[in-house]
Amino acid sequence: MPADLEELFGGLGRAADTIPLVPAERARRRGEQRTRNQAAVAAAVVVLVAVGVLVGLRVQRQQTHPADVVRPLPPVGAPIGFGEAAVNVSTAIAGDRAYTSWRTADGWVRVVAADLRTGARSWTARTVARSDDYSGVAALPQAVAVFVVPDGDDVPSVGTTANRRVHVLDPLTGRERWKRDLGGADDVLLNSHALVRMAAGTGRTEAYDWLTGAIRWSVPPGTDRPVRTVAVREPDEQHGAVSTDDRLVQVTEAGRVRVVHVADGQAVPKVTIPAPGQADTHVAYGDILYNSERSGGTTSPWRVRATDLGTLESWVVLTLPAGHDVDSMWPCGYKRLCVMAMGRAYPQTTVRSVDVAERRTVWQLGDFDGGYGGSMGEHTLIGTIGQKPAATLYDSAGRPVYVNRTDAVDWLGTDALLVQPLGGPGLVQRVRLTDGRATALGWLPAPAAAHPAGDAVAPCVHNGERLVCPSSVDVRIFSLTG
């Protein structure tokens, strides 16, 4: 999924990468669609992509096993209790540690760290701030970032974004290193070199050192100020909060593009994208910048453009039928781009896999009533959020390989999916991408306490060896490898 904190945490804004604000009409229609789907959202919040199952093809389906014939998933250490009830809980993994943050009913935000090898507490819970709202935690090997809305700020109305504050902690001790206020509309990127912010109010771009919070470099907006700043990612990096590439891409008011090096702020001279029109979404993967744009007036079709960041060649790879808006874009195979589009009729969401060089649609899925998408190599995972939520894995030809209608589904490395119960208890499985074959890893017990009513059910987070499962009172760690 193109990646910003909206994608990562829902409420975290744009701290991992940026998704530009959508036009008011499009936002209104998405709001109406989400209202109709409200009953199904909780069951699909962890599904990464969306579409119905093609009829007539054989598919490996979810394999269910009773608890008494499947061994328990091995626990790693003892549960780490919060000592209080949590309203919101967020967990992130970096290196050999897991970081869990939560907000209490009276607004206090705290963070605790756990050693993934032993399950032991790495440091006691740290109180970060008192907050009107709380977005979540992101982690890098060199820093832990917690995003909050400072206490006393007005709760924004629908369609607006509150100011945020980032608190950066030392991952070894949990002590706060520095904090900084961020505008609600600022583009904020988490990069392995620095935290980068483009101030929406001024257009100035700054990079903050993870260790000290000092400004490492600052780029003034100039006469043609930037309006979008996005991270450059490799295709299989699309699922993470942190980018490791040394480049970011900025698009200016005039539709020009400049590449900025995160390490030192040096910028490649600006070039012009031909006829950018009413540009909406920008994402960058490898050496290609993709954007969606209007071909004419507000009722004209949207199209998707590719711009080579090396040669500066720019071309249109897809033009959508009138009445369809681009919802998201991500790489889905060698020189392919997946485009999820939403129609004005309901339901009318489609996913197209487009050959970027040949400018042709390789396969297409739809219509369905909303969803999310992502890919790993040649495989694509689509999750629906309509009346029949499901996660469906597709191969490079758009043929379904695996379907799951009840659980949380996520990538497990580059060759498998991890299937886990949503809210537990239930079976944890590894699903092979090539043929959809499921292997039981163990039975996950019920959480120590259910999440409060109205709080979204958060799935466990994981790396290749550990599953970290927070509840509203504690966090537990399990082994995925026995």
Short mmCIF file of N, CA, C and O in Angstrom, two decimals, residues 194-262:
data_model
loop_
_atom_site.label_atom_id
_atom_site.label_comp_id
_atom_site.label_asym_id
_atom_site.label_seq_id
_atom_site.Cartn_x
_atom_site.Cartn_y
_atom_site.Cartn_z
N ALA A 194 16.68 10.42 8.74
CA ALA A 194 16.14 11.54 9.51
C ALA A 194 14.62 11.54 9.43
O ALA A 194 14.02 10.83 8.61
N LEU A 195 13.98 12.34 10.28
CA LEU A 195 12.56 12.64 10.14
C LEU A 195 12.46 13.88 9.27
O LEU A 195 13.05 14.92 9.59
N VAL A 196 11.75 13.79 8.17
CA VAL A 196 11.65 14.89 7.21
C VAL A 196 10.25 15.48 7.26
O VAL A 196 9.26 14.76 7.25
N ARG A 197 10.20 16.80 7.28
CA ARG A 197 8.92 17.51 7.34
C ARG A 197 8.88 18.61 6.29
O ARG A 197 9.80 19.42 6.20
N MET A 198 7.82 18.62 5.49
CA MET A 198 7.55 19.76 4.63
C MET A 198 6.38 20.51 5.23
O MET A 198 5.27 19.99 5.31
N ALA A 199 6.62 21.74 5.68
CA ALA A 199 5.59 22.53 6.32
C ALA A 199 4.57 23.00 5.29
O ALA A 199 4.92 23.68 4.32
N ALA A 200 3.31 22.62 5.49
CA ALA A 200 2.27 22.98 4.53
C ALA A 200 2.08 24.50 4.47
O ALA A 200 1.75 25.04 3.42
N GLY A 201 2.29 25.18 5.60
CA GLY A 201 2.06 26.62 5.64
C GLY A 201 3.10 27.43 4.90
O GLY A 201 2.80 28.50 4.37
N THR A 202 4.34 26.94 4.86
CA THR A 202 5.43 27.72 4.26
C THR A 202 6.07 27.05 3.06
O THR A 202 6.69 27.73 2.22
N GLY A 203 5.97 25.74 2.96
CA GLY A 203 6.64 25.02 1.89
C GLY A 203 8.08 24.69 2.19
O GLY A 203 8.75 24.03 1.39
N ARG A 204 8.59 25.12 3.34
CA ARG A 204 9.98 24.81 3.71
C ARG A 204 10.09 23.35 4.10
O ARG A 204 9.22 22.79 4.77
N THR A 205 11.19 22.70 3.68
CA THR A 205 11.43 21.30 3.99
C THR A 205 12.64 21.20 4.92
O THR A 205 13.69 21.79 4.64
N GLU A 206 12.49 20.45 6.02
CA GLU A 206 13.56 20.30 7.00
C GLU A 206 13.72 18.84 7.38
O GLU A 206 12.76 18.07 7.36
N ALA A 207 14.96 18.47 7.72
CA ALA A 207 15.26 17.12 8.20
C ALA A 207 15.77 17.22 9.62
O ALA A 207 16.68 18.01 9.91
N TYR A 208 15.19 16.43 10.55
CA TYR A 208 15.57 16.45 11.96
C TYR A 208 16.35 15.19 12.31
O TYR A 208 15.95 14.07 11.99
N ASP A 209 17.47 15.40 12.99
CA ASP A 209 18.33 14.31 13.40
C ASP A 209 17.62 13.43 14.43
O ASP A 209 17.05 13.94 15.40
N TRP A 210 17.63 12.10 14.21
CA TRP A 210 16.93 11.21 15.13
C TRP A 210 17.51 11.26 16.54
O TRP A 210 16.79 11.07 17.52
N LEU A 211 18.81 11.52 16.67
CA LEU A 211 19.44 11.49 17.98
C LEU A 211 19.20 12.77 18.78
O LEU A 211 18.87 12.72 19.97
N THR A 212 19.31 13.91 18.12
CA THR A 212 19.27 15.19 18.84
C THR A 212 18.04 16.04 18.54
O THR A 212 17.72 16.95 19.30
N GLY A 213 17.38 15.80 17.42
CA GLY A 213 16.28 16.66 17.00
C GLY A 213 16.74 17.91 16.29
O GLY A 213 15.93 18.73 15.85
N ALA A 214 18.06 18.08 16.15
CA ALA A 214 18.59 19.26 15.47
C ALA A 214 18.26 19.21 13.98
O ALA A 214 18.13 18.13 13.39
N ILE A 215 18.14 20.38 13.38
CA ILE A 215 17.87 20.47 11.94
C ILE A 215 19.16 20.13 11.19
O ILE A 215 20.15 20.86 11.28
N ARG A 216 19.15 19.03 10.46
CA ARG A 216 20.32 18.61 9.69
C ARG A 216 20.47 19.42 8.42
O ARG A 216 21.58 19.72 7.97
N TRP A 217 19.36 19.75 7.80
CA TRP A 217 19.37 20.60 6.63
C TRP A 217 17.98 21.21 6.44
O TRP A 217 17.00 20.71 6.97
N SER A 218 17.92 22.30 5.71
CA SER A 218 16.67 23.00 5.47
C SER A 218 16.68 23.54 4.05
O SER A 218 17.67 24.13 3.60
N VAL A 219 15.57 23.30 3.33
CA VAL A 219 15.45 23.76 1.94
C VAL A 219 14.30 24.76 1.86
O VAL A 219 13.15 24.41 2.15
N PRO A 220 14.58 26.01 1.49
CA PRO A 220 13.50 27.00 1.39
C PRO A 220 12.58 26.65 0.24
O PRO A 220 12.96 25.95 -0.70
N PRO A 221 11.34 27.15 0.28
CA PRO A 221 10.35 26.78 -0.75
C PRO A 221 10.67 27.35 -2.12
O PRO A 221 10.28 26.76 -3.14
N GLY A 222 11.30 28.51 -2.17
CA GLY A 222 11.52 29.16 -3.45
C GLY A 222 10.25 29.77 -4.00
O GLY A 222 9.19 29.76 -3.35
N THR A 223 10.32 30.28 -5.20
CA THR A 223 9.16 30.93 -5.81
C THR A 223 8.12 29.92 -6.28
O THR A 223 6.94 30.23 -6.37
N ASP A 224 8.57 28.70 -6.58
CA ASP A 224 7.67 27.61 -6.99
C ASP A 224 7.69 26.58 -5.87
O ASP A 224 8.42 25.60 -5.91
N ARG A 225 6.87 26.79 -4.86
CA ARG A 225 6.95 26.01 -3.63
C ARG A 225 6.43 24.59 -3.80
O ARG A 225 5.52 24.34 -4.60
N PRO A 226 6.96 23.63 -3.05
CA PRO A 226 6.46 22.26 -3.13
C PRO A 226 5.10 22.14 -2.47
O PRO A 226 4.81 22.80 -1.48
N VAL A 227 4.27 21.26 -3.03
CA VAL A 227 2.95 21.00 -2.46
C VAL A 227 2.78 19.52 -2.09
O VAL A 227 1.82 19.17 -1.40
N ARG A 228 3.68 18.67 -2.53
CA ARG A 228 3.67 17.25 -2.20
C ARG A 228 5.09 16.79 -1.93
O ARG A 228 6.02 17.15 -2.67
N THR A 229 5.27 15.98 -0.91
CA THR A 229 6.57 15.36 -0.65
C THR A 229 6.32 13.89 -0.34
O THR A 229 5.55 13.56 0.56
N VAL A 230 6.95 13.00 -1.11
CA VAL A 230 6.74 11.57 -0.93
C VAL A 230 8.08 10.86 -0.87
O VAL A 230 9.07 11.29 -1.47
N ALA A 231 8.12 9.76 -0.14
CA ALA A 231 9.32 8.95 -0.05
C ALA A 231 9.47 8.09 -1.29
O ALA A 231 8.49 7.70 -1.92
N VAL A 232 10.71 7.80 -1.64
CA VAL A 232 10.99 6.83 -2.69
C VAL A 232 11.19 5.48 -2.01
O VAL A 232 11.95 5.35 -1.06
N ARG A 233 10.48 4.46 -2.50
CA ARG A 233 10.55 3.13 -1.91
C ARG A 233 10.82 2.09 -2.98
O ARG A 233 10.52 2.30 -4.16
N GLU A 234 11.37 0.97 -2.55
CA GLU A 234 11.45 -0.19 -3.42
C GLU A 234 10.08 -0.89 -3.37
O GLU A 234 9.35 -0.76 -2.39
N PRO A 235 9.71 -1.63 -4.43
CA PRO A 235 8.38 -2.24 -4.47
C PRO A 235 8.00 -3.04 -3.24
O PRO A 235 6.88 -2.91 -2.73
N ASP A 236 8.90 -3.86 -2.70
CA ASP A 236 8.55 -4.68 -1.54
C ASP A 236 8.66 -3.92 -0.23
O ASP A 236 8.45 -4.48 0.84
N GLU A 237 9.01 -2.61 -0.28
CA GLU A 237 9.03 -1.78 0.91
C GLU A 237 7.70 -1.07 1.12
O GLU A 237 7.56 -0.30 2.06
N GLN A 238 6.74 -1.32 0.27
CA GLN A 238 5.50 -0.56 0.30
C GLN A 238 4.72 -0.75 1.59
O GLN A 238 3.86 0.04 1.94
N HIS A 239 5.00 -1.81 2.36
CA HIS A 239 4.19 -2.15 3.52
C HIS A 239 4.72 -1.54 4.80
O HIS A 239 4.07 -1.63 5.84
N GLY A 240 5.90 -0.94 4.80
CA GLY A 240 6.50 -0.45 6.04
C GLY A 240 6.28 1.02 6.27
O GLY A 240 5.94 1.79 5.37
N ALA A 241 6.50 1.45 7.52
CA ALA A 241 6.35 2.85 7.87
C ALA A 241 7.58 3.65 7.53
O ALA A 241 7.52 4.85 7.32
N VAL A 242 8.75 3.00 7.49
CA VAL A 242 10.02 3.70 7.36
C VAL A 242 10.62 3.42 5.98
O VAL A 242 10.67 2.27 5.54
N SER A 243 11.06 4.46 5.30
CA SER A 243 11.75 4.30 4.03
C SER A 243 13.26 4.32 4.26
O SER A 243 13.75 5.01 5.16
N THR A 244 13.99 3.56 3.46
CA THR A 244 15.43 3.49 3.60
C THR A 244 16.17 4.12 2.43
O THR A 244 17.37 4.35 2.51
N ASP A 245 15.47 4.43 1.34
CA ASP A 245 16.09 5.06 0.19
C ASP A 245 16.54 6.47 0.56
O ASP A 245 15.89 7.16 1.35
N ASP A 246 17.64 6.90 -0.01
CA ASP A 246 18.18 8.23 0.29
C ASP A 246 17.44 9.34 -0.44
O ASP A 246 17.77 10.51 -0.27
N ARG A 247 16.42 9.01 -1.20
CA ARG A 247 15.75 10.04 -1.99
C ARG A 247 14.32 10.27 -1.54
O ARG A 247 13.65 9.35 -1.06
N LEU A 248 13.88 11.50 -1.69
CA LEU A 248 12.47 11.84 -1.62
C LEU A 248 12.14 12.69 -2.84
O LEU A 248 13.02 13.28 -3.46
N VAL A 249 10.87 12.72 -3.19
CA VAL A 249 10.43 13.45 -4.37
C VAL A 249 9.46 14.54 -3.95
O VAL A 249 8.54 14.30 -3.16
N GLN A 250 9.67 15.74 -4.49
CA GLN A 250 8.75 16.86 -4.24
C GLN A 250 8.14 17.32 -5.55
O GLN A 250 8.82 17.39 -6.58
N VAL A 251 6.84 17.62 -5.50
CA VAL A 251 6.11 18.16 -6.63
C VAL A 251 5.69 19.57 -6.29
O VAL A 251 5.15 19.83 -5.20
N THR A 252 5.95 20.51 -7.17
CA THR A 252 5.70 21.92 -6.89
C THR A 252 4.34 22.37 -7.39
O THR A 252 3.62 21.63 -8.05
N GLU A 253 4.01 23.61 -7.06
CA GLU A 253 2.73 24.18 -7.50
C GLU A 253 2.59 24.16 -9.01
O GLU A 253 1.50 23.99 -9.54
N ALA A 254 3.70 24.35 -9.72
CA ALA A 254 3.66 24.38 -11.19
C ALA A 254 3.70 22.99 -11.80
O ALA A 254 3.72 22.86 -13.02
N GLY A 255 3.72 21.95 -10.96
CA GLY A 255 3.75 20.60 -11.48
C GLY A 255 5.14 20.10 -11.79
O GLY A 255 5.30 19.09 -12.48
N ARG A 256 6.16 20.77 -11.28
CA ARG A 256 7.53 20.33 -11.52
C ARG A 256 7.97 19.37 -10.42
O ARG A 256 7.42 19.35 -9.34
N VAL A 257 8.99 18.59 -10.75
CA VAL A 257 9.47 17.55 -9.85
C VAL A 257 10.93 17.82 -9.49
O VAL A 257 11.73 18.20 -10.35
N ARG A 258 11.26 17.62 -8.20
CA ARG A 258 12.67 17.64 -7.82
C ARG A 258 12.94 16.48 -6.88
O ARG A 258 12.11 16.12 -6.05
N VAL A 259 14.11 15.89 -7.02
CA VAL A 259 14.54 14.79 -6.17
C VAL A 259 15.51 15.34 -5.14
O VAL A 259 16.49 16.01 -5.49
N VAL A 260 15.21 15.09 -3.85
CA VAL A 260 16.04 15.60 -2.76
C VAL A 260 16.68 14.42 -2.05
O VAL A 260 16.02 13.43 -1.75
N HIS A 261 17.98 14.53 -1.75
CA HIS A 261 18.69 13.49 -1.01
C HIS A 261 18.51 13.73 0.48
O HIS A 261 18.82 14.80 1.00
N VAL A 262 18.00 12.70 1.18
CA VAL A 262 17.66 12.86 2.59
C VAL A 262 18.90 13.07 3.45
O VAL A 262 18.86 13.76 4.46
#
